[in-house]
Amino acid sequence: MNRNKLVLHSVQPAWMIDAGGHCPQAEQKPSPNYDHRPDGAEISLLVIHNISLPAGQFGGSAITDLFLNQLDVTAHPSFTSLQGVRVSTHFLIRRDGQVLQFVPVNLRAWHAGVSSFQGQSACNNFSVGIELEGSDHQAFEEAQYLSLQKLTLVLIQACPIRHIVGHQDIAPGRKTDPGPFFNWKQYKELLVHAAQHESMLVPTHALPSFPFML
Ligand SMILES: [Zn+2]
């Protein structure tokens, strides 16, 4: 072995949000369901959701099709109610941890609907939405938490996010996601760990607040 030869192993590029609001580590699936945020809106909130189509079934293209207005509503009886529905999210994290992006962060995705946080209504105006492929009735995958960790850290760096909440917290009585199986404690610990051990990123004291304290 030539010890003088520097061998560069393949280094994964750090995750980032580019100037256009895209995460290059996410597969881009541009959705037509977006518009502009109000002038002066500060992106201060991160909203965690779950979604599965049909409910409780994972894989397939139905979620992506929904966000791209390409869902065949005849494909499953439960899809009938989605006829004409125009919704989106900024990000979707699939069961295997793959991240897809539908709307640039700087634009307004249509994920929260009628909602309110700390007296501010219409949370789409000032939030980023992350959908986890999942349901209210079963645990999420470790790969999803790891992708969520990476994505959250770059979003915190790119945007003045001060709070992380579930959809259920900003639309109580109407929405139940991400539901009881989303592990807020694990999520927060992953963020704190990264902030403490990966030099960089985010000082621990700058981490956003969570709906539930550890
Ligand atoms: Zn939701």
Coordinates of C-alpha atoms and ligand atoms in Angstrom, one line a residue:
M1 CA 0.0 0.0 0.0
N2 CA 1.3 3.4 -0.9
R3 CA 1.0 5.3 2.4
N4 CA 1.8 8.6 0.8
K5 CA -1.1 8.4 -1.4
L6 CA -4.1 10.2 -0.1
V7 CA -7.2 8.3 -0.8
L8 CA -10.3 10.3 -0.8
H9 CA -13.3 8.1 0.0
S10 CA -16.5 9.2 -1.4
V11 CA -17.8 11.9 0.9
Q12 CA -21.5 12.5 1.0
P13 CA -22.2 16.2 0.3
A14 CA -23.7 17.9 3.2
W15 CA -27.4 18.6 2.9
M16 CA -28.4 22.1 2.1
I17 CA -31.1 24.4 0.9
D18 CA -30.0 26.3 -2.2
A19 CA -30.8 29.9 -3.1
G20 CA -33.9 28.8 -5.0
G21 CA -35.3 27.0 -2.0
H22 CA -34.5 23.5 -3.2
C23 CA -32.8 20.7 -1.3
P24 CA -30.4 19.0 -3.8
Q25 CA -30.6 15.8 -1.7
A26 CA -34.3 15.6 -2.3
E27 CA -35.8 14.2 -5.5
Q28 CA -37.5 17.1 -7.2
K29 CA -41.2 16.6 -8.0
P30 CA -42.4 20.1 -8.8
S31 CA -46.1 20.5 -7.8
P32 CA -48.4 23.1 -9.4
N33 CA -50.1 23.5 -6.0
Y34 CA -48.3 26.5 -4.6
D35 CA -48.3 30.3 -4.5
H36 CA -46.3 33.1 -3.0
R37 CA -46.0 33.8 0.7
P38 CA -47.4 37.2 1.8
D39 CA -44.9 40.0 1.7
G40 CA -42.6 40.0 4.7
A41 CA -43.7 36.5 5.8
E42 CA -41.0 35.0 8.0
I43 CA -40.7 31.2 7.8
S44 CA -40.8 30.6 11.5
L45 CA -42.7 27.3 11.8
L46 CA -42.0 23.7 10.8
V47 CA -45.1 21.4 10.6
I48 CA -44.8 17.6 10.7
H49 CA -47.5 15.5 9.0
N50 CA -48.2 12.0 8.1
I51 CA -49.9 10.7 5.0
S52 CA -50.6 7.4 3.3
L53 CA -52.7 6.6 0.3
P54 CA -54.7 4.5 0.7
A55 CA -54.7 5.0 4.4
G56 CA -52.3 2.7 6.1
Q57 CA -50.8 1.3 2.9
F58 CA -47.3 2.3 2.0
G59 CA -45.4 2.4 -1.3
G60 CA -46.9 3.2 -4.7
S61 CA -47.3 6.5 -6.3
A62 CA -50.6 7.8 -5.0
I63 CA -49.1 10.4 -2.6
T64 CA -46.9 11.8 -5.3
D65 CA -49.8 11.7 -7.8
L66 CA -52.0 13.6 -5.3
F67 CA -49.5 16.4 -4.9
L68 CA -49.0 16.6 -8.7
N69 CA -52.8 16.6 -9.4
Q70 CA -52.4 13.3 -11.2
L71 CA -54.2 11.0 -8.8
D72 CA -56.5 8.5 -10.5
V73 CA -59.5 8.9 -8.1
T74 CA -61.0 5.7 -9.5
A75 CA -58.1 3.6 -8.3
H76 CA -59.4 3.1 -4.8
P77 CA -62.8 3.8 -3.2
S78 CA -61.3 6.1 -0.6
F79 CA -59.8 8.3 -3.3
T80 CA -63.2 9.6 -4.4
S81 CA -63.2 12.3 -1.8
L82 CA -59.9 13.6 -3.3
Q83 CA -61.5 14.5 -6.6
G84 CA -60.4 18.0 -7.4
V85 CA -58.4 18.4 -4.1
R86 CA -55.4 20.7 -4.6
V87 CA -52.8 20.2 -2.0
S88 CA -49.1 19.9 -1.6
T89 CA -46.2 19.9 0.8
H90 CA -42.7 21.1 0.7
F91 CA -41.2 17.6 1.5
L92 CA -42.3 14.0 1.7
I93 CA -40.1 11.4 3.5
R94 CA -40.9 7.9 2.3
R95 CA -40.7 4.8 4.5
D96 CA -37.2 4.1 3.3
G97 CA -36.0 7.6 4.2
Q98 CA -36.1 8.9 0.6
V99 CA -36.9 12.6 0.5
L100 CA -39.0 14.2 -2.2
Q101 CA -39.5 17.9 -2.7
F102 CA -42.6 19.3 -4.3
V103 CA -42.4 23.1 -3.6
P104 CA -39.4 25.3 -3.0
V105 CA -39.1 26.4 0.6
N106 CA -39.5 30.1 -0.2
L107 CA -42.9 29.5 -1.8
R108 CA -46.1 28.7 0.0
A109 CA -47.1 25.0 -0.2
W110 CA -50.7 24.0 0.6
H111 CA -50.3 21.6 3.5
A112 CA -51.8 23.0 6.7
G113 CA -55.2 24.2 5.6
V114 CA -57.3 26.0 8.2
S115 CA -54.9 26.4 11.0
S116 CA -53.5 28.6 13.7
F117 CA -50.4 28.8 15.8
Q118 CA -49.9 31.3 18.7
G119 CA -52.7 33.5 17.4
Q120 CA -51.5 33.5 13.8
S121 CA -53.9 31.9 11.4
A122 CA -53.2 30.4 8.0
C123 CA -50.0 28.6 8.9
N124 CA -49.1 27.9 5.3
N125 CA -48.1 31.6 5.1
F126 CA -45.2 31.1 7.5
S127 CA -44.4 27.4 7.7
V128 CA -42.6 24.6 5.9
G129 CA -44.4 21.3 5.7
I130 CA -42.9 17.9 5.9
E131 CA -45.0 14.8 5.3
L132 CA -43.9 11.5 6.6
E133 CA -45.3 8.5 4.8
G134 CA -47.1 6.8 7.6
S135 CA -50.3 6.7 9.6
D136 CA -51.7 7.5 13.1
H137 CA -51.6 3.8 13.9
Q138 CA -48.1 2.5 13.5
A139 CA -44.5 3.5 14.2
F140 CA -42.4 5.4 11.7
E141 CA -39.2 3.9 10.3
E142 CA -35.7 4.7 11.7
A143 CA -34.7 5.8 8.2
Q144 CA -37.4 8.4 8.3
Y145 CA -36.2 9.9 11.5
L146 CA -32.7 10.1 10.1
S147 CA -33.8 11.9 7.0
L148 CA -36.0 14.1 9.1
Q149 CA -33.1 15.0 11.2
K150 CA -30.9 16.0 8.3
L151 CA -33.7 17.9 6.6
T152 CA -34.7 19.7 9.8
L153 CA -31.1 20.8 10.4
V154 CA -30.7 22.4 7.0
L155 CA -34.1 24.0 7.3
I156 CA -33.1 25.5 10.6
Q157 CA -30.0 26.9 9.0
A158 CA -31.8 28.3 6.0
C159 CA -34.9 29.7 7.6
P160 CA -35.6 31.5 10.9
I161 CA -37.6 28.5 12.2
R162 CA -38.4 28.9 15.9
H163 CA -41.0 26.2 16.5
I164 CA -41.7 22.7 15.4
V165 CA -45.2 21.4 15.7
G166 CA -47.5 18.6 14.4
H167 CA -50.4 19.3 12.1
Q168 CA -52.6 18.2 15.0
D169 CA -51.3 21.0 17.1
I170 CA -52.3 23.8 14.6
A171 CA -55.6 22.2 13.5
P172 CA -56.8 20.5 16.7
G173 CA -60.1 18.7 16.3
R174 CA -59.7 18.7 12.5
K175 CA -56.3 16.9 12.1
T176 CA -54.7 14.1 14.0
D177 CA -51.3 13.8 12.3
P178 CA -48.5 13.0 12.7
G179 CA -50.3 11.1 15.5
P180 CA -49.4 9.2 18.6
F181 CA -46.7 7.0 17.0
F182 CA -44.6 9.9 16.0
N183 CA -41.8 10.0 18.5
W184 CA -41.2 13.6 19.4
K185 CA -38.6 12.7 22.0
Q186 CA -36.5 10.7 19.6
Y187 CA -36.8 13.5 17.0
K188 CA -35.6 16.1 19.4
E189 CA -32.8 14.0 20.7
L190 CA -31.5 13.5 17.2
L191 CA -31.5 17.2 16.7
V192 CA -29.8 17.9 20.0
H193 CA -27.2 15.2 19.3
A194 CA -26.4 16.6 15.9
A195 CA -26.1 20.1 17.3
Q196 CA -23.8 19.0 20.0
H197 CA -21.6 16.5 18.1
E198 CA -21.4 17.6 14.5
S199 CA -19.6 20.8 15.2
M200 CA -21.4 23.0 12.8
L201 CA -24.7 23.3 12.5
V202 CA -26.9 24.7 15.1
P203 CA -26.1 25.7 18.6
T204 CA -28.3 23.7 21.0
H205 CA -29.8 26.8 22.4
A206 CA -30.9 27.8 18.9
L207 CA -33.0 24.7 18.3
P208 CA -36.6 25.4 17.9
S209 CA -39.1 24.6 20.6
F210 CA -41.3 21.6 20.4
P211 CA -44.9 21.0 21.3
F212 CA -43.9 18.5 23.9
M213 CA -40.9 19.0 26.2
L214 CA -38.6 16.1 26.9
Ligands
ZN1 ZN -51.3 16.9 7.9

